[in-house]
Structure formats: structure tokens, C-alpha cells
Amino acid sequence: MLSLGNGITTYMNDEINSSMDPLLVDITKPSEEAKDMQGPEALMAPGEPFTEADIETIRNFPNVDHVETITTITGQSTMVNDKQSVGLTQLTTLTDAFDPALMTTGVLPVENQMLLPLDTAKQLSGNDQAESMIGKSVFLYINEMDGNNKPVTLEKEVTISGIYEAADPRSPMQQSPGYISSETLEQMYTDKGITIGPIQVNAYATDMKYVNDINEAAVDAGFAGSQMAKVMENITTYVSMASIVLAGIAGISLIVSGIMILVVLYISVVERTKEIGILRAIGARKKDIKRIFFSESALLGVFSGIIAVIFAVIISYVLNILLDNAFGAKLINLSGYYILFGIVVSTAISVVAGLMPSSKAAKLDPMESLRYE
């Protein structure tokens, strides 16, 4: 049970760390409305842009190595290539958080260049040939509101520098934005006299042990800490609770096993009463009799634990194969620590269960034991 809970937790941590830098703490600035929201509604609420003072505050947090700013445009961007036009779910500035291993072709964008998700590039090409878009010039349009609250359209000719594929396109939570350099995006807004600020700041810790401290410092400063860290913390809590419940059920079975061992040893004492009398008659001491039954209970626990471990290894091996084929993940992590823990607990329960029967055997009267039929 413990190995299952540990395996699930390890799997989730590996998935999170593979999709993002473990040293990264993503910080947002919640709006006044979002501060009163709870649950998923609060996570989806738009935040306020950071000021230079906010960014400097985050940069001065203890154990922060460096910071990056992210500007994201949601649902306002359209790309046009000849007669083909595709709307972007998100347009965001490129940072170190992007994993270059996701790229299928091309290079990372610099000024006046863009990096597109595979599906978007296929649609924009018009012939489902994403690679044909590399090096092509297309037009990027962004629908915005100017300082007078009037709609304006920002326009920029950009070159497609590369194409990438999402880490897990099957996930409903997976976002596949178009990436653009911060200089290019800022210039588009500046040309129209509009000021745009970053809506997210990525703070990189100097060491993983400081990630939680930076997250707490951000919350104390009035910002919203890492949303991914919150989700991960909640999931880990639920998995831990489930593991404790399963361990409790396993604990009940261990107690029942201890009672059964106690009963078996009591029956053994009764059936071997005459044998105990003979041993006492030929000079065996009380502690010798106690040691016999005590040793039997200990050996019973050791061998029971070893047999249980063998079955556990076989079952976990088979289940991991089935889980790997079905979901691509091995969720049962039966480590050497858990194997040793199981054998020790089995032995300890058997030893405790054997204390009373061994004491009873040692206290039997030799004469009465010899007359016992």
C-alpha cells in the first residue's frame, strides 16, 4: 500500500519536473476581484500586470538567482499566411522555461520571429505541411484597446523560425501558445502608443530547497504564488491521505495476523504439554522452554515476511507491466526500504504475539505436564 502511494507521488513529481524547471516559481499578481475568488475560478481569473517596482521586489527575494517576465495575450491574436488565417489561443513571450527538446524543426525565435505549435503550423500552411512554414513571412494581428478604450489592431510581419509539439497534446490542461520575443511584442504595442506589462514573473531559485521559501515570500508580498505548486500540493495531500487509509487497512490485517499467530502458538503449547513435561524432567529450565516457543514465533514471522515479500515483488512486477502498457506509467514503487520494513514488521508482530504463549509454556508444572493426556 505504501509503495503504491509512493509510486503515484513519485510519478506526479517526475511529470511536473519534466514539463517545467524544478527551480522555477511562477508568480502572478491577482486582481482585486480574484482575491475574493476560490477554487478553479480564482486560478482562471486574469491577473494584473507587474510594475518595475514589483519585479524589483521579487528580484530581491532571498535565494532568487534571476527572474524572467512573461507577457501573454489570450484569445486576441490571429496569424495570416496568404489566404490562410489561424487564431492563436495564446501568444506569449519566450523564456528559459521553454524546453528546446519539444521542437520538431527550426530554431528558437529572436526579434521579428515566431515559434508555432505543430497544429497551428499545419493549418497555416494550407496543405498540412508544417515544415513548409519554416522561414516564411506571415502577418500577426492582435486586437487590443488603446488608451482611450477604443479598439485597435496591432499588425506585424514576422518570420516563422521553428515549430514545436506540446509535451502531452492529449491533456485537456495542455496549452500550445505561439512564442514571440519580448522585444517584438513590446515594439508592436509601443508603435500604437499602448503600454503593456508582464502578467507573470518567473523567479528561479538558487537551489530546489529554496523553492517553497520563494513561493511563501511571494504570497507574503501580496502576489499569487505558483499555481502549479498549489495544485501539486493538493494532489500530494490527497494521495497521502489515500495512502494512510490503505496503510490503516493493511495495519488491521497485521493485527489479525498477530492474533492468529498467538492462537496457533497457544494451541501448540496445549498439544505439546507432555513434551514440555519431558523436557523439564530431563533438566530443561523455564527460560529454555520460553526460548523454544519464542524462537518458533520469531522464525514464523521472518519466513512469513519473506514469503509475503516474494509475492509482493511478483504482483508489483506484473501490475507495473499492465499499468505501463495501459497508461505508460509504473505506479508501484516497491523499494528495498519497504521490503526491509515489511520483514521487520512481520517479525516484530510474531515476536510480540509469541510472548504470552512462551510464558505460559515456561510456567507449566512438570509433574502435571507428564500426566497430561
Short mmCIF file of C-alpha atoms in Angstrom, two decimals:
data_model
loop_
_atom_site.label_atom_id
_atom_site.label_comp_id
_atom_site.label_asym_id
_atom_site.label_seq_id
_atom_site.Cartn_x
_atom_site.Cartn_y
_atom_site.Cartn_z
CA MET A 1 0.00 0.00 0.00
CA LEU A 2 2.81 2.39 0.92
CA SER A 3 4.71 1.51 -2.27
CA LEU A 4 1.61 2.34 -4.35
CA GLY A 5 1.21 5.76 -2.70
CA ASN A 6 4.92 6.48 -3.04
CA GLY A 7 4.88 5.39 -6.68
CA ILE A 8 1.97 7.68 -7.55
CA THR A 9 3.58 10.65 -5.79
CA THR A 10 6.93 10.00 -7.50
CA TYR A 11 5.23 9.69 -10.90
CA MET A 12 3.43 13.02 -10.49
CA ASN A 13 6.59 14.79 -9.35
CA ASP A 14 8.53 13.40 -12.31
CA GLU A 15 5.81 14.51 -14.74
CA ILE A 16 5.77 18.03 -13.29
CA ASN A 17 9.56 18.32 -13.26
CA SER A 18 9.84 17.00 -16.83
CA SER A 19 7.48 19.68 -18.12
CA MET A 20 8.98 22.61 -16.19
CA ASP A 21 12.16 23.66 -14.45
CA PRO A 22 12.05 22.43 -10.81
CA LEU A 23 13.85 25.63 -9.76
CA LEU A 24 11.13 27.82 -11.28
CA VAL A 25 8.49 29.62 -9.22
CA ASP A 26 5.82 31.22 -11.42
CA ILE A 27 4.39 34.33 -9.74
CA THR A 28 1.32 36.30 -10.78
CA LYS A 29 -0.35 39.42 -9.46
CA PRO A 30 -4.01 38.78 -8.64
CA SER A 31 -6.63 41.40 -9.39
CA GLU A 32 -8.90 42.71 -6.66
CA GLU A 33 -11.73 40.52 -7.96
CA ALA A 34 -9.55 37.38 -7.96
CA LYS A 35 -8.59 37.86 -4.31
CA ASP A 36 -12.19 37.13 -3.31
CA MET A 37 -12.48 34.03 -5.53
CA GLN A 38 -11.88 30.44 -4.52
CA GLY A 39 -11.01 27.21 -6.34
CA PRO A 40 -10.69 26.89 -10.13
CA GLU A 41 -12.41 30.25 -10.67
CA ALA A 42 -9.54 32.01 -8.91
CA LEU A 43 -6.95 30.11 -10.99
CA MET A 44 -8.60 31.18 -14.27
CA ALA A 45 -9.16 34.82 -13.31
CA PRO A 46 -6.97 37.32 -15.24
CA GLY A 47 -4.23 38.96 -13.23
CA GLU A 48 -2.86 42.49 -13.17
CA PRO A 49 0.36 43.45 -14.97
CA PHE A 50 3.53 43.79 -12.91
CA THR A 51 5.22 47.13 -12.44
CA GLU A 52 9.00 47.64 -12.40
CA ALA A 53 8.78 48.02 -8.62
CA ASP A 54 7.01 44.65 -8.35
CA ILE A 55 9.66 42.95 -10.45
CA GLU A 56 12.44 44.51 -8.36
CA THR A 57 10.73 43.29 -5.19
CA ILE A 58 10.68 39.72 -6.49
CA ARG A 59 14.28 40.00 -7.68
CA ASN A 60 15.31 40.93 -4.12
CA PHE A 61 13.68 37.88 -2.52
CA PRO A 62 16.27 35.75 -0.66
CA ASN A 63 17.82 32.92 -2.70
CA VAL A 64 16.48 34.15 -6.07
CA ASP A 65 19.08 33.58 -8.79
CA HIS A 66 17.35 35.55 -11.55
CA VAL A 67 13.89 36.48 -12.80
CA GLU A 68 12.12 36.50 -16.17
CA THR A 69 8.99 38.34 -17.19
CA ILE A 70 6.23 36.80 -19.29
CA THR A 71 3.63 38.67 -21.28
CA THR A 72 0.69 36.60 -22.51
CA ILE A 73 -2.06 37.61 -24.93
CA THR A 74 -5.07 35.29 -24.70
CA GLY A 75 -7.64 34.88 -27.46
CA GLN A 76 -6.75 38.14 -29.25
CA SER A 77 -4.17 37.01 -31.82
CA THR A 78 -4.57 35.92 -35.44
CA MET A 79 -1.94 34.80 -37.95
CA VAL A 80 -2.43 35.20 -41.71
CA ASN A 81 -0.50 33.43 -44.48
CA ASP A 82 -1.87 34.35 -47.91
CA LYS A 83 -5.47 33.12 -47.76
CA GLN A 84 -5.00 31.04 -44.62
CA SER A 85 -5.75 32.53 -41.20
CA VAL A 86 -5.48 30.84 -37.81
CA GLY A 87 -6.41 32.21 -34.39
CA LEU A 88 -3.94 31.64 -31.56
CA THR A 89 -5.30 30.50 -28.22
CA GLN A 90 -2.33 32.20 -26.57
CA LEU A 91 0.57 34.36 -27.68
CA THR A 92 3.36 34.56 -25.12
CA THR A 93 6.94 35.74 -24.82
CA LEU A 94 9.69 33.14 -24.91
CA THR A 95 11.62 32.42 -21.68
CA ASP A 96 14.11 29.87 -20.36
CA ALA A 97 11.16 27.83 -19.08
CA PHE A 98 10.54 26.58 -22.62
CA ASP A 99 12.05 23.14 -23.24
CA PRO A 100 14.00 23.12 -26.56
CA ALA A 101 13.54 19.34 -26.69
CA LEU A 102 9.90 19.97 -27.69
CA MET A 103 11.00 21.49 -31.01
CA THR A 104 10.43 19.35 -34.10
CA THR A 105 12.21 21.63 -36.58
CA GLY A 106 13.78 25.09 -36.83
CA VAL A 107 15.34 27.30 -34.15
CA LEU A 108 14.18 29.42 -31.25
CA PRO A 109 12.81 32.85 -32.27
CA VAL A 110 14.70 36.11 -31.97
CA GLU A 111 13.50 39.60 -32.90
CA ASN A 112 10.69 39.66 -35.51
CA GLN A 113 10.41 35.86 -35.42
CA MET A 114 7.87 33.39 -34.02
CA LEU A 115 7.76 29.79 -32.81
CA LEU A 116 4.50 27.99 -33.62
CA PRO A 117 2.83 24.84 -32.26
CA LEU A 118 2.65 21.97 -34.74
CA ASP A 119 -1.14 22.04 -35.23
CA THR A 120 -1.15 25.78 -35.88
CA ALA A 121 1.68 25.49 -38.43
CA LYS A 122 -0.20 22.73 -40.26
CA GLN A 123 -3.35 24.85 -40.50
CA LEU A 124 -1.42 27.95 -41.56
CA SER A 125 0.41 26.10 -44.33
CA GLY A 126 -2.86 25.25 -46.08
CA ASN A 127 -1.55 21.84 -47.14
CA ASP A 128 -0.96 20.20 -43.74
CA GLN A 129 2.82 20.50 -44.27
CA ALA A 130 4.04 22.22 -41.11
CA GLU A 131 7.73 22.13 -42.14
CA SER A 132 6.96 24.25 -45.20
CA MET A 133 6.28 27.22 -42.92
CA ILE A 134 9.90 27.47 -41.70
CA GLY A 135 11.41 30.73 -42.95
CA LYS A 136 8.14 32.08 -44.29
CA SER A 137 6.94 35.60 -43.53
CA VAL A 138 3.39 35.85 -42.17
CA PHE A 139 1.33 38.61 -40.62
CA LEU A 140 0.46 38.70 -36.94
CA TYR A 141 -2.61 40.67 -35.85
CA ILE A 142 -3.58 41.47 -32.24
CA ASN A 143 -6.92 43.02 -31.30
CA GLU A 144 -6.42 45.48 -28.41
CA MET A 145 -7.89 48.52 -26.69
CA ASP A 146 -5.93 51.78 -26.76
CA GLY A 147 -5.57 54.36 -24.01
CA ASN A 148 -8.95 55.87 -24.95
CA ASN A 149 -10.61 52.47 -24.63
CA LYS A 150 -11.11 52.22 -28.39
CA PRO A 151 -10.42 49.03 -30.35
CA VAL A 152 -7.23 48.97 -32.40
CA THR A 153 -5.48 46.28 -34.40
CA LEU A 154 -1.75 45.75 -33.98
CA GLU A 155 -0.01 44.39 -37.07
CA LYS A 156 3.46 42.89 -37.53
CA GLU A 157 5.17 40.88 -40.24
CA VAL A 158 7.10 38.06 -38.61
CA THR A 159 9.13 35.07 -39.81
CA ILE A 160 8.41 31.53 -38.63
CA SER A 161 11.67 30.36 -37.06
CA GLY A 162 10.60 26.98 -35.66
CA ILE A 163 7.86 24.50 -34.84
CA TYR A 164 7.30 22.59 -31.62
CA GLU A 165 4.94 19.89 -30.37
CA ALA A 166 3.27 20.00 -26.95
CA ALA A 167 4.67 17.57 -24.36
CA ASP A 168 1.25 15.91 -23.96
CA PRO A 169 -1.23 17.09 -26.59
CA ARG A 170 -3.87 14.70 -25.20
CA SER A 171 -4.09 16.59 -21.91
CA PRO A 172 -7.08 18.96 -21.64
CA MET A 173 -4.93 21.25 -19.47
CA GLN A 174 -2.18 21.47 -22.10
CA GLN A 175 -1.77 24.94 -23.65
CA SER A 176 0.01 25.31 -27.01
CA PRO A 177 0.81 29.01 -27.37
CA GLY A 178 2.71 30.77 -30.10
CA TYR A 179 6.04 32.13 -28.83
CA ILE A 180 7.47 35.53 -29.73
CA SER A 181 10.41 37.56 -28.44
CA SER A 182 9.55 40.12 -25.78
CA GLU A 183 11.24 42.88 -27.81
CA THR A 184 9.00 42.23 -30.84
CA LEU A 185 5.80 42.17 -28.79
CA GLU A 186 6.69 45.32 -26.86
CA GLN A 187 7.51 47.12 -30.12
CA MET A 188 4.09 46.23 -31.56
CA TYR A 189 2.40 47.88 -28.59
CA THR A 190 4.76 50.84 -28.46
CA ASP A 191 4.06 51.65 -32.14
CA LYS A 192 0.41 52.14 -31.20
CA GLY A 193 1.19 54.11 -28.06
CA ILE A 194 0.00 51.31 -25.77
CA THR A 195 1.88 50.23 -22.66
CA ILE A 196 1.88 46.53 -21.90
CA GLY A 197 3.24 44.93 -18.75
CA PRO A 198 4.14 41.34 -17.91
CA ILE A 199 1.41 39.26 -16.28
CA GLN A 200 3.78 36.63 -14.90
CA VAL A 201 7.25 36.67 -13.37
CA ASN A 202 9.36 33.52 -13.26
CA ALA A 203 11.71 33.52 -10.27
CA TYR A 204 14.48 30.91 -10.38
CA ALA A 205 15.78 29.61 -7.06
CA THR A 206 19.48 29.04 -6.45
CA ASP A 207 18.59 25.57 -5.10
CA MET A 208 15.48 23.37 -5.02
CA LYS A 209 15.30 23.59 -1.23
CA TYR A 210 14.51 27.32 -1.52
CA VAL A 211 11.58 26.96 -3.96
CA ASN A 212 8.94 26.81 -1.22
CA ASP A 213 10.56 29.74 0.63
CA ILE A 214 10.36 31.90 -2.50
CA ASN A 215 6.77 30.86 -3.08
CA GLU A 216 5.86 31.84 0.51
CA ALA A 217 7.73 35.15 0.17
CA ALA A 218 5.68 35.94 -2.96
CA VAL A 219 2.41 35.26 -1.13
CA ASP A 220 3.52 37.39 1.84
CA ALA A 221 4.33 40.25 -0.56
CA GLY A 222 0.75 40.20 -1.90
CA PHE A 223 1.38 38.22 -5.08
CA ALA A 224 -0.09 34.87 -6.07
CA GLY A 225 2.37 32.04 -5.62
CA SER A 226 2.98 29.23 -8.08
CA GLN A 227 -0.37 27.83 -9.23
CA MET A 228 1.31 24.58 -10.26
CA ALA A 229 2.80 24.27 -6.78
CA LYS A 230 -0.66 24.71 -5.25
CA VAL A 231 -2.20 22.08 -7.50
CA MET A 232 0.71 19.71 -6.83
CA GLU A 233 0.44 20.26 -3.08
CA ASN A 234 -3.28 19.47 -3.12
CA ILE A 235 -2.80 16.32 -5.20
CA THR A 236 0.05 15.15 -2.97
CA THR A 237 -2.13 15.71 0.10
CA TYR A 238 -4.96 13.63 -1.37
CA VAL A 239 -2.57 10.84 -2.36
CA SER A 240 -1.02 10.88 1.14
CA MET A 241 -4.48 10.64 2.71
CA ALA A 242 -5.36 7.69 0.48
CA SER A 243 -2.03 6.03 1.33
CA ILE A 244 -2.69 6.44 5.05
CA VAL A 245 -6.16 4.89 4.68
CA LEU A 246 -4.73 1.95 2.71
CA ALA A 247 -1.92 1.57 5.26
CA GLY A 248 -4.56 1.56 8.02
CA ILE A 249 -6.40 -1.28 6.28
CA ALA A 250 -3.10 -3.16 5.95
CA GLY A 251 -2.45 -2.46 9.64
CA ILE A 252 -5.75 -4.10 10.59
CA SER A 253 -4.75 -7.20 8.62
CA LEU A 254 -1.44 -7.27 10.51
CA ILE A 255 -3.27 -7.16 13.85
CA VAL A 256 -5.48 -10.05 12.74
CA SER A 257 -2.35 -11.95 11.68
CA GLY A 258 -0.80 -11.34 15.09
CA ILE A 259 -3.90 -12.71 16.80
CA MET A 260 -3.83 -15.81 14.58
CA ILE A 261 -0.16 -16.42 15.42
CA LEU A 262 -0.97 -16.09 19.11
CA VAL A 263 -3.82 -18.62 18.78
CA VAL A 264 -1.63 -21.07 16.81
CA LEU A 265 1.14 -20.89 19.42
CA TYR A 266 -1.37 -21.37 22.28
CA ILE A 267 -2.68 -24.48 20.52
CA SER A 268 0.92 -25.64 20.06
CA VAL A 269 1.57 -25.24 23.79
CA VAL A 270 -1.52 -27.31 24.63
CA GLU A 271 -0.67 -30.06 22.14
CA ARG A 272 2.94 -30.24 23.35
CA THR A 273 2.24 -30.14 27.07
CA LYS A 274 3.57 -33.67 27.66
CA GLU A 275 6.67 -32.87 25.57
CA ILE A 276 7.27 -29.80 27.73
CA GLY A 277 6.97 -32.01 30.85
CA ILE A 278 9.60 -34.42 29.50
CA LEU A 279 11.96 -31.55 28.69
CA ARG A 280 11.54 -30.16 32.20
CA ALA A 281 12.08 -33.63 33.72
CA ILE A 282 15.44 -34.07 31.96
CA GLY A 283 16.68 -30.70 33.22
CA ALA A 284 15.38 -28.01 30.83
CA ARG A 285 14.92 -24.70 32.59
CA LYS A 286 11.90 -22.40 32.31
CA LYS A 287 13.83 -19.96 30.17
CA ASP A 288 14.85 -22.81 27.84
CA ILE A 289 11.19 -23.66 27.26
CA LYS A 290 10.41 -19.97 26.74
CA ARG A 291 13.23 -19.67 24.21
CA ILE A 292 11.90 -22.62 22.19
CA PHE A 293 8.48 -21.06 21.65
CA PHE A 294 9.91 -17.57 21.35
CA SER A 295 12.26 -18.74 18.59
CA GLU A 296 9.41 -20.50 16.82
CA SER A 297 7.34 -17.34 16.76
CA ALA A 298 10.30 -15.26 15.52
CA LEU A 299 11.11 -17.75 12.74
CA LEU A 300 7.43 -17.87 11.80
CA GLY A 301 7.46 -14.08 11.42
CA VAL A 302 10.69 -14.00 9.39
CA PHE A 303 9.63 -16.68 6.93
CA SER A 304 6.12 -15.23 6.65
CA GLY A 305 7.65 -11.84 5.85
CA ILE A 306 9.97 -13.33 3.22
CA ILE A 307 7.11 -15.21 1.54
CA ALA A 308 4.96 -12.07 1.60
CA VAL A 309 7.79 -10.02 0.04
CA ILE A 310 8.25 -12.58 -2.74
CA PHE A 311 4.53 -12.41 -3.58
CA ALA A 312 4.60 -8.59 -3.34
CA VAL A 313 7.54 -8.36 -5.77
CA ILE A 314 5.83 -10.67 -8.26
CA ILE A 315 2.47 -8.86 -8.01
CA SER A 316 4.04 -5.39 -8.28
CA TYR A 317 6.11 -6.52 -11.29
CA VAL A 318 3.03 -7.85 -13.11
CA LEU A 319 0.89 -4.80 -12.22
CA ASN A 320 3.61 -2.38 -13.35
CA ILE A 321 3.76 -4.15 -16.73
CA LEU A 322 -0.03 -3.87 -17.08
CA LEU A 323 -0.02 -0.21 -15.98
CA ASP A 324 2.87 0.62 -18.29
CA ASN A 325 1.06 -0.92 -21.26
CA ALA A 326 -2.24 0.77 -20.40
CA PHE A 327 -1.12 4.21 -19.18
CA GLY A 328 2.61 4.41 -19.89
CA ALA A 329 3.50 4.64 -16.19
CA LYS A 330 4.78 2.31 -13.48
CA LEU A 331 2.96 3.39 -10.34
CA ILE A 332 4.09 0.76 -7.81
CA ASN A 333 7.46 1.68 -6.35
CA LEU A 334 8.48 -1.31 -4.19
CA SER A 335 11.85 -0.14 -2.88
CA GLY A 336 14.34 -2.02 -0.73
CA TYR A 337 13.28 0.13 2.22
CA TYR A 338 9.69 -1.11 2.01
CA ILE A 339 10.85 -4.74 1.63
CA LEU A 340 13.02 -4.48 4.76
CA PHE A 341 10.24 -2.64 6.60
CA GLY A 342 7.76 -5.43 5.77
CA ILE A 343 10.06 -8.20 7.02
CA VAL A 344 10.89 -6.31 10.22
CA VAL A 345 7.23 -5.55 10.98
CA SER A 346 6.23 -9.17 10.30
CA THR A 347 8.95 -10.44 12.62
CA ALA A 348 8.10 -7.91 15.34
CA ILE A 349 4.38 -8.81 15.30
CA SER A 350 5.19 -12.51 15.51
CA VAL A 351 7.63 -11.96 18.39
CA VAL A 352 5.08 -9.90 20.33
CA ALA A 353 2.36 -12.50 19.63
CA GLY A 354 4.66 -15.25 20.90
CA LEU A 355 5.42 -13.65 24.28
CA MET A 356 2.28 -14.87 26.07
CA PRO A 357 2.30 -18.46 24.72
CA SER A 358 6.03 -18.86 25.51
CA SER A 359 5.49 -17.54 29.04
CA LYS A 360 2.60 -19.96 29.57
CA ALA A 361 4.70 -22.89 28.34
CA ALA A 362 7.53 -21.98 30.72
CA LYS A 363 5.16 -21.84 33.71
CA LEU A 364 3.67 -25.31 33.22
CA ASP A 365 4.20 -27.69 36.16
CA PRO A 366 6.48 -30.60 35.08
CA MET A 367 4.54 -33.29 37.01
CA GLU A 368 1.16 -32.19 35.70
CA SER A 369 2.57 -31.89 32.21
CA LEU A 370 3.82 -35.51 32.31
CA ARG A 371 0.36 -36.73 33.43
CA TYR A 372 -1.37 -34.69 30.69
CA GLU A 373 -3.21 -36.83 28.10
#
